[in-house]
CSV table of C-alpha atoms in Angstrom, one decimal:
chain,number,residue,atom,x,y,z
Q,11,UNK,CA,109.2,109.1,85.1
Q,12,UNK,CA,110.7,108.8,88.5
Q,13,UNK,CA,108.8,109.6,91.6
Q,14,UNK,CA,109.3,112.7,94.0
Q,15,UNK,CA,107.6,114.2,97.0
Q,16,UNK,CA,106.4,118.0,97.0
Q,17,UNK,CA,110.2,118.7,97.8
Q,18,UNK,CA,112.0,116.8,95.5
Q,19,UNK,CA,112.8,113.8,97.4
Q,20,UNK,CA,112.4,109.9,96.1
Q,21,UNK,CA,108.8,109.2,98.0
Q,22,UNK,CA,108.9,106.3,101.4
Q,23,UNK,CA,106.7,104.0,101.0
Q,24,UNK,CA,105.9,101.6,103.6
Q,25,UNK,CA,105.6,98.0,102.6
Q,26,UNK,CA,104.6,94.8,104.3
Q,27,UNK,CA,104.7,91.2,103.3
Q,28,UNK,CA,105.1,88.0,104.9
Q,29,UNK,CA,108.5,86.2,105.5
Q,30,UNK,CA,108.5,84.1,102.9
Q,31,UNK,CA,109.9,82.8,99.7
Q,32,UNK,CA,107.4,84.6,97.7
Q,33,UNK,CA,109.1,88.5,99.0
Q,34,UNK,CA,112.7,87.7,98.3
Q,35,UNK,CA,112.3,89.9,95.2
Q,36,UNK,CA,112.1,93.1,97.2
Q,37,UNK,CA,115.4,92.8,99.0
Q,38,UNK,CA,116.9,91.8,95.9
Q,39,UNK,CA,115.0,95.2,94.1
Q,40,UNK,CA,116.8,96.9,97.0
Q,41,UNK,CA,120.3,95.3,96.3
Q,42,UNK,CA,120.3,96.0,92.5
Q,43,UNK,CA,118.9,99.7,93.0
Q,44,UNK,CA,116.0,99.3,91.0
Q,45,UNK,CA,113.8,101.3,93.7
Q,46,UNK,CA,116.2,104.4,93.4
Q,47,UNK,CA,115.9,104.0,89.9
Q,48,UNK,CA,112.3,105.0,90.0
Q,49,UNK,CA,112.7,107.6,92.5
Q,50,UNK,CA,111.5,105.4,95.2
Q,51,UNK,CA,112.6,104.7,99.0
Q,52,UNK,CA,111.0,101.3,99.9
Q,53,UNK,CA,110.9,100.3,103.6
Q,54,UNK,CA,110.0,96.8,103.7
Q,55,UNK,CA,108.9,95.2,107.0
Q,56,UNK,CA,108.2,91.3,107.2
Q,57,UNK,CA,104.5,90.8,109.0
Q,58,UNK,CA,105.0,86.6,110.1
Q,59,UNK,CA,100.9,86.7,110.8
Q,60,UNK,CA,100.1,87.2,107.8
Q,61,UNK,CA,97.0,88.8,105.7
Q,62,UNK,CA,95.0,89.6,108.7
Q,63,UNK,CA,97.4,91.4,110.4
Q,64,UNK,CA,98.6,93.6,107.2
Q,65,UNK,CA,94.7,94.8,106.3
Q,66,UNK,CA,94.7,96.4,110.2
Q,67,UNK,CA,97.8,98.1,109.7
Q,68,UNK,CA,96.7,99.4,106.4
Q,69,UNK,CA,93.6,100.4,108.3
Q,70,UNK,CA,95.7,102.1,110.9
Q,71,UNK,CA,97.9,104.0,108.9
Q,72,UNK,CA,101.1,101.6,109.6
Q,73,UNK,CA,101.6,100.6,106.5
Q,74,UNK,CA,101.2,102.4,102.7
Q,75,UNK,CA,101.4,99.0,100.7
Q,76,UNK,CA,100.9,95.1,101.7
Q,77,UNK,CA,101.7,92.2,99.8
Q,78,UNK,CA,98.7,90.3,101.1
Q,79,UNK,CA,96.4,87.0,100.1
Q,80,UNK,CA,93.6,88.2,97.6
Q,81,UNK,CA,90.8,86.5,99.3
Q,82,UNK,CA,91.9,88.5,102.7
Q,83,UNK,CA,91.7,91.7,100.7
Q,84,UNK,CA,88.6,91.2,98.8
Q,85,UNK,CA,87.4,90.2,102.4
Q,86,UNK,CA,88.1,92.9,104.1
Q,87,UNK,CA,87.5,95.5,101.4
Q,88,UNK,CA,84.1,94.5,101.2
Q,89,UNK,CA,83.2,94.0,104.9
Q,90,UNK,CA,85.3,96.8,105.9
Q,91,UNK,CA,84.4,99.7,103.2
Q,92,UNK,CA,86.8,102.4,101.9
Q,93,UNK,CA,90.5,103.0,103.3
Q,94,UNK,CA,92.5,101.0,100.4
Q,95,UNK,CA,92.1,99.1,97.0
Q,96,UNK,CA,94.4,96.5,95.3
Q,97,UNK,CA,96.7,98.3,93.0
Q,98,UNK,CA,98.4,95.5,90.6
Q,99,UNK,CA,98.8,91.5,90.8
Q,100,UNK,CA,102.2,90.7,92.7
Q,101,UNK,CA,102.3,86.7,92.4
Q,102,UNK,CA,99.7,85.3,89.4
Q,103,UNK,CA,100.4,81.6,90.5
Q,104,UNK,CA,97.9,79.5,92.8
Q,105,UNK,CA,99.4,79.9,96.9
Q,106,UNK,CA,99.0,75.7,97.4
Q,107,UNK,CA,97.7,75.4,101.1
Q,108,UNK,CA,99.2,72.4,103.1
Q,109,UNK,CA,96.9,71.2,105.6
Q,110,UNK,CA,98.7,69.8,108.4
Q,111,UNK,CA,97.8,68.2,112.1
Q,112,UNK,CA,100.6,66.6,115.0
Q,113,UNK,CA,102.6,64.3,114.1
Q,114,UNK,CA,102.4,60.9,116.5
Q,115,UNK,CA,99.9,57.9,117.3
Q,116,UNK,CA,97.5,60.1,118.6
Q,117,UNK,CA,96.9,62.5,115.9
Q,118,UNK,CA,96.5,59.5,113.2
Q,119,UNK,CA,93.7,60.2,110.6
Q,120,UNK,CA,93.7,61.6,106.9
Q,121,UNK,CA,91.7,64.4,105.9
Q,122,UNK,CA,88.1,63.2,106.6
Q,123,UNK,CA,89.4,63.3,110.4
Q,124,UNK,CA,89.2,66.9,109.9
Q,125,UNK,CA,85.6,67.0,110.0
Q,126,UNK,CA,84.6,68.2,113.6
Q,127,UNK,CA,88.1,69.6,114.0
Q,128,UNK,CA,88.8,72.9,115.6
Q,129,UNK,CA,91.6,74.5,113.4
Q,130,UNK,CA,94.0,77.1,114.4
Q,131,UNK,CA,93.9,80.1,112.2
Q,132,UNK,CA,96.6,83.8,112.5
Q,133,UNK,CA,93.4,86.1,112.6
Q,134,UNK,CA,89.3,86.3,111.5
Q,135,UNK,CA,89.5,87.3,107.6
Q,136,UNK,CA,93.2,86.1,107.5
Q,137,UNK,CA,93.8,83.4,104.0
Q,138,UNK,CA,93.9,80.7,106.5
Q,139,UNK,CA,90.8,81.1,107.9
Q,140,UNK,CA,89.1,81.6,104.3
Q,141,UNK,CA,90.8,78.7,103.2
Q,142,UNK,CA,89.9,76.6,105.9
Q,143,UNK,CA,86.2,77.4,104.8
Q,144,UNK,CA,86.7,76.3,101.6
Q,145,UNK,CA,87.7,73.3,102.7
Q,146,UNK,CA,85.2,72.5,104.4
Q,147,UNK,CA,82.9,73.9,101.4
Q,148,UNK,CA,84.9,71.4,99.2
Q,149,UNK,CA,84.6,68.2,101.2
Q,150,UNK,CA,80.8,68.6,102.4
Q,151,UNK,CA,82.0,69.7,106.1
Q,152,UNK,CA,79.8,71.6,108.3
Q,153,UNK,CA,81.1,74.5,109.9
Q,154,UNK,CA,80.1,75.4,113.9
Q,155,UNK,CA,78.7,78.7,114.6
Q,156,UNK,CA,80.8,81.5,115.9
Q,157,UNK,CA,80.3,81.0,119.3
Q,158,UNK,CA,81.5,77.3,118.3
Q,159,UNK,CA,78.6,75.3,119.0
Q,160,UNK,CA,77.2,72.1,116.9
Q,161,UNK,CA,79.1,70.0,115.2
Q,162,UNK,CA,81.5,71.2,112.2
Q,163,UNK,CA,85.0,72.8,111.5
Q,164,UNK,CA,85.4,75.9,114.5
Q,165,UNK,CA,88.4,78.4,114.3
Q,166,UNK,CA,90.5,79.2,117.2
Q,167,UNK,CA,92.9,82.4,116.7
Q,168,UNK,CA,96.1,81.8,117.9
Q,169,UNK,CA,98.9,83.8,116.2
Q,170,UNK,CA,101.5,83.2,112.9
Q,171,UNK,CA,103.1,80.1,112.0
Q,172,UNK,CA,105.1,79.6,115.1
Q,173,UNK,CA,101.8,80.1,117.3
Q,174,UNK,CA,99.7,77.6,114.7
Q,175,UNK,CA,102.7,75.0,115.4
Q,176,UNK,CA,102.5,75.3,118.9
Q,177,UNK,CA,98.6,75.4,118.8
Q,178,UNK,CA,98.9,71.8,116.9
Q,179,UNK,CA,101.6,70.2,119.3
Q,180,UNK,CA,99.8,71.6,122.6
Q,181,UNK,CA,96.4,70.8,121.8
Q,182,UNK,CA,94.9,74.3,121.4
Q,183,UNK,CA,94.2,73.3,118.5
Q,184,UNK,CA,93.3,70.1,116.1
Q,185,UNK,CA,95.5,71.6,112.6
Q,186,UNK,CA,96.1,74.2,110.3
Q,187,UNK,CA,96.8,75.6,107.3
Q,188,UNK,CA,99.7,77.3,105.8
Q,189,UNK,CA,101.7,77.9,102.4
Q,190,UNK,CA,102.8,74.1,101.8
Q,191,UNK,CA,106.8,74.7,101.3
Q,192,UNK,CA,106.7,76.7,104.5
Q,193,UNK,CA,105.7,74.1,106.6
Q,194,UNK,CA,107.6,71.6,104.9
Q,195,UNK,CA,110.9,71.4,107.1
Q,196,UNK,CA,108.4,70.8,110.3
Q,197,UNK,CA,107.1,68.0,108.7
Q,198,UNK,CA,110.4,66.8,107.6
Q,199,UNK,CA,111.5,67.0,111.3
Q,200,UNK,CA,108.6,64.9,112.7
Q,201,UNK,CA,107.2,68.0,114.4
Q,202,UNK,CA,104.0,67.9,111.8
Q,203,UNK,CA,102.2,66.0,109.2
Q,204,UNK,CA,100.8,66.5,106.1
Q,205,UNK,CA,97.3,65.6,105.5
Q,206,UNK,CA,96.3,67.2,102.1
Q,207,UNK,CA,96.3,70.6,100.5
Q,208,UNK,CA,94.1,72.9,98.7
Q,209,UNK,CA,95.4,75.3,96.1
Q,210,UNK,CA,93.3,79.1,95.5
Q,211,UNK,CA,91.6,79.0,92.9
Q,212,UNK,CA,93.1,82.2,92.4
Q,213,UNK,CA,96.1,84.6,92.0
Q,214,UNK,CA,97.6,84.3,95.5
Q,215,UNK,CA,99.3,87.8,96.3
Q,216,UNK,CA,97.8,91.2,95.5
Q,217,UNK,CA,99.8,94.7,96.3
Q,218,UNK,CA,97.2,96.4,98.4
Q,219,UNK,CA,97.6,100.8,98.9
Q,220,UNK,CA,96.0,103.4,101.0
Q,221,UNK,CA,93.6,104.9,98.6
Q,222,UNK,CA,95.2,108.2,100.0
Q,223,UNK,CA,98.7,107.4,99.4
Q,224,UNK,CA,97.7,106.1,95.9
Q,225,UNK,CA,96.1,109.6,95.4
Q,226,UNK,CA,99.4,111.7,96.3
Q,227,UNK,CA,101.7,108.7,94.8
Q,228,UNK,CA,100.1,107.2,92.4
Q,229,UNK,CA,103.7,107.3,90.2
Q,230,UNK,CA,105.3,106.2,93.3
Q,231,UNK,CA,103.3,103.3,93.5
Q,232,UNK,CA,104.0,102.1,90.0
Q,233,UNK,CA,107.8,102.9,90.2
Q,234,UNK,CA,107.6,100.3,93.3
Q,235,UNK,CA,105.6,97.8,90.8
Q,236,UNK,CA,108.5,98.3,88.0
Q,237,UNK,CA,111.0,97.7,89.8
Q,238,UNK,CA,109.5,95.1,92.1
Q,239,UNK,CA,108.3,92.5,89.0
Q,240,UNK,CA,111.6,93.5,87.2
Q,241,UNK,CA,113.7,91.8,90.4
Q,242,UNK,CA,111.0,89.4,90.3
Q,243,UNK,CA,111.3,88.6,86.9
Q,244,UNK,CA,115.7,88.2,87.5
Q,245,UNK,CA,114.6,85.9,90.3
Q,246,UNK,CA,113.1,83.6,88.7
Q,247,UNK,CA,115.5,83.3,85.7
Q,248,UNK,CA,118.6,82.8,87.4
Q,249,UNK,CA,117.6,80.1,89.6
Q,250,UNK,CA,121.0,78.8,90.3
Q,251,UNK,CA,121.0,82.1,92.8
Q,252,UNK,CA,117.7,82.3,94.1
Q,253,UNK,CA,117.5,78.7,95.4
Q,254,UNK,CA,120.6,78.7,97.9
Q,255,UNK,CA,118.8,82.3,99.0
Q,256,UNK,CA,115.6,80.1,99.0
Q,257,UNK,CA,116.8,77.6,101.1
Q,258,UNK,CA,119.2,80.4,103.6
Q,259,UNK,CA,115.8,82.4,104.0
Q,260,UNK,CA,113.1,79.9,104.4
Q,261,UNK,CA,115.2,76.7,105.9
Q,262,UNK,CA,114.3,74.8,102.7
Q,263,UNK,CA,116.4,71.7,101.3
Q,264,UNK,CA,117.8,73.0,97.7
Q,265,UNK,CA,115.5,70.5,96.5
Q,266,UNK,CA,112.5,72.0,98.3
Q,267,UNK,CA,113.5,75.2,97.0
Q,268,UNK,CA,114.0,74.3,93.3
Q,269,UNK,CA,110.6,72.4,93.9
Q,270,UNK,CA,108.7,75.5,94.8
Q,271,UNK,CA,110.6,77.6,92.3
Q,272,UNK,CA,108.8,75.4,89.4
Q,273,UNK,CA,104.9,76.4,90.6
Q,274,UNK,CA,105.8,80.3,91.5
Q,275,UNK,CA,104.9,83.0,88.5
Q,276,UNK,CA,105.3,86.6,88.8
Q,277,UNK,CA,103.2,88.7,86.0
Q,278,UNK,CA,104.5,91.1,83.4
Q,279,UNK,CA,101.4,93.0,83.6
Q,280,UNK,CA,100.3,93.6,87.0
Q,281,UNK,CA,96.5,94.3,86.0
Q,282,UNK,CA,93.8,92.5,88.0
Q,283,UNK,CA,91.3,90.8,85.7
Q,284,UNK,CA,87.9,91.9,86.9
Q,285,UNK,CA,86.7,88.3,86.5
Q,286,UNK,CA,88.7,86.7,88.6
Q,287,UNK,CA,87.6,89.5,91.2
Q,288,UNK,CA,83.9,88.8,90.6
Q,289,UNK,CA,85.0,85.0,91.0
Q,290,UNK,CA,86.9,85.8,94.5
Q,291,UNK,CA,83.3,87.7,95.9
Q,292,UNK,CA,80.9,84.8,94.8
Q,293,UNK,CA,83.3,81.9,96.2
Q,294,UNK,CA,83.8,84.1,99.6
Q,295,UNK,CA,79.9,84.4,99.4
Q,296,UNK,CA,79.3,80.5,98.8
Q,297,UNK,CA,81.2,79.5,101.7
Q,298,UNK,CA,79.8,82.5,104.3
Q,299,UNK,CA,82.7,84.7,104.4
Q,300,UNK,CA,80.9,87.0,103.2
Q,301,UNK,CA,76.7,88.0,103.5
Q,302,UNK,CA,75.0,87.0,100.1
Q,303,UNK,CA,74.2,90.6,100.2
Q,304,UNK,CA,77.2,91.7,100.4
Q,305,UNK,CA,78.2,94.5,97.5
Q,306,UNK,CA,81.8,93.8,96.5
Q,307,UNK,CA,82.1,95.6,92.6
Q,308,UNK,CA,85.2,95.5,91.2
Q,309,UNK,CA,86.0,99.3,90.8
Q,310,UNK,CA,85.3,99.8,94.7
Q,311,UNK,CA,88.0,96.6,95.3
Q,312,UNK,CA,90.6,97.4,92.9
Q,313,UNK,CA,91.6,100.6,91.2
Q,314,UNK,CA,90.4,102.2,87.9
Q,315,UNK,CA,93.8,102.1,86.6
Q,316,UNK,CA,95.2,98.5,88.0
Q,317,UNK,CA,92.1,96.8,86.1
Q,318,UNK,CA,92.0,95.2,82.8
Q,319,UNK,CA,90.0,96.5,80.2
């Protein structure tokens, strides 16, 4: 069944995602005309700051649908109440999480340097902020309090990837984190260095809709899925023409891009397991994202329809 407004007409729906390897599906949907055929006009804008920034504009009515990090949904769902729900699984892979501080004499030190460091994160609630906390939740780190006093990890917001890279090279800031292939040709110039990662323990991107545009578009929405994991699905297979687009769109070496091409999966069935949701809520709790009172259930974070039975 294709999709059609009140008049006839294919439905818009506005889309964000980051620009990154992981959203070269939906231009290449667009390309093939597997939007039109489901009767669906997609308007994809790239958001470079990431999770944080997509869950306002969802908020504010700038967007309809996000491809965002499922620990910064599940965040912000349950701190921020109704307005949208996850609607499907977009990536089911593990996003890997480079960790990364200046390059040079003075910024020597592996990871237990990180310690007392102050990292720079896009926004509060953004996936690297949350990440950063389980970092520090992993290696026995404190974390300072929110004014940033005592001793411990402290956040500093300071923008997307460009911003974070400045943050590091200026001083603003002690290091980061960001999707590991992504910072990759920094590091290869000198202008970074690695210092670890840290994978989710999760599926990395969720598709995220206004509960009201899900209401009025519900078929819309799962045209967009369709045709979305079908490009998806012809990306990943004919890798001799994804990784030259790879490596054009994200300034990757072709063996970077192959590289990353081996740890990325796309789903067949875009149903969120309501486990791995209850796992998300607890892990957010244990590392103070999130109250320990906090009531994150998975029908109010995902809808009816998008969950597994």
């Amino acid at each position: 069944m294709t999709a059609k407004d009140t008049r006839g007409q294919p439905v818009t729906l506005r889309v964000g995602g980051v620009p990154e390897h992981f959203n070269i599906p939906w231009a290449l949907a667009e390309e093939r005309g597997w939007f039109a055929e489901e009767g669906v006009e997609v308007k994809f804008d790239e958001y470079p700051k990431g999770t944080g920034s997509m869950c306002a504009a969802l908020r504010g009515g700038e967007l309809d649908v996000a491809i965002a990090l499922t620990e910064g949904l599940v965040a912000d769902i349950v701190r921020g109440g109704p307005g949208y729900r996850i609607a499907g699984a977009y990536v089911s892979s593990p996003l890997n999480w480079g960790i990364v501080k200046r390059s040079g004499s003075a910024a020597e030190g592996g990871l237990a340097s990180l310690a007392n460091a102050t990292f720079g994160v896009s926004r509060l609630g953004s996936g690297s902020h949350i990440m950063t906390y389980l970092l520090a939740k992993n290696n026995g780190w404190k974390v300072a309090s929110s004014s940033g006093e005592g001793a411990g990890v402290s956040f500093k917001v300071l923008g997307g990837i460009t911003d974070l890279v400045d943050g590091v090279v200026s001083g603003k800031s002690d290091a980061f984190l960001w999707e590991y292939f992504m910072l990759k040709p920094r590091v290869d110039a000198g202008e970074l260095s690695f210092v670890g990662s840290i994978p989710t323990p999760w599926p990395c991107f969720m598709f995220a809709v206004r509960e009201e545009v899900y209401e009025q578009h519900a078929t819309a929405v799962h045209g967009m899925i369709r045709g979305v994991l079908r490009a998806a699905e012809t990306f990943v297979e004919n890798a001799a023409d994804s990784i030259p687009r790879i490596s054009a769109k994200c300034l990757l070496t072709s063996d970077d891009a192959a590289a990353w091409m081996k740890t990325v999966r796309y789903p067949k069935d875009s149903r969120v397991s309501s486990e791995m949701i209850g796992e998300v809520v607890l892990t957010l709790k244990e590392v103070g994202v999130l109250s320990a009172d906090a009531e994150g259930t998975s029908d109010s974070i995902v809808f009816a329809d998008a969950l597994q039975s």
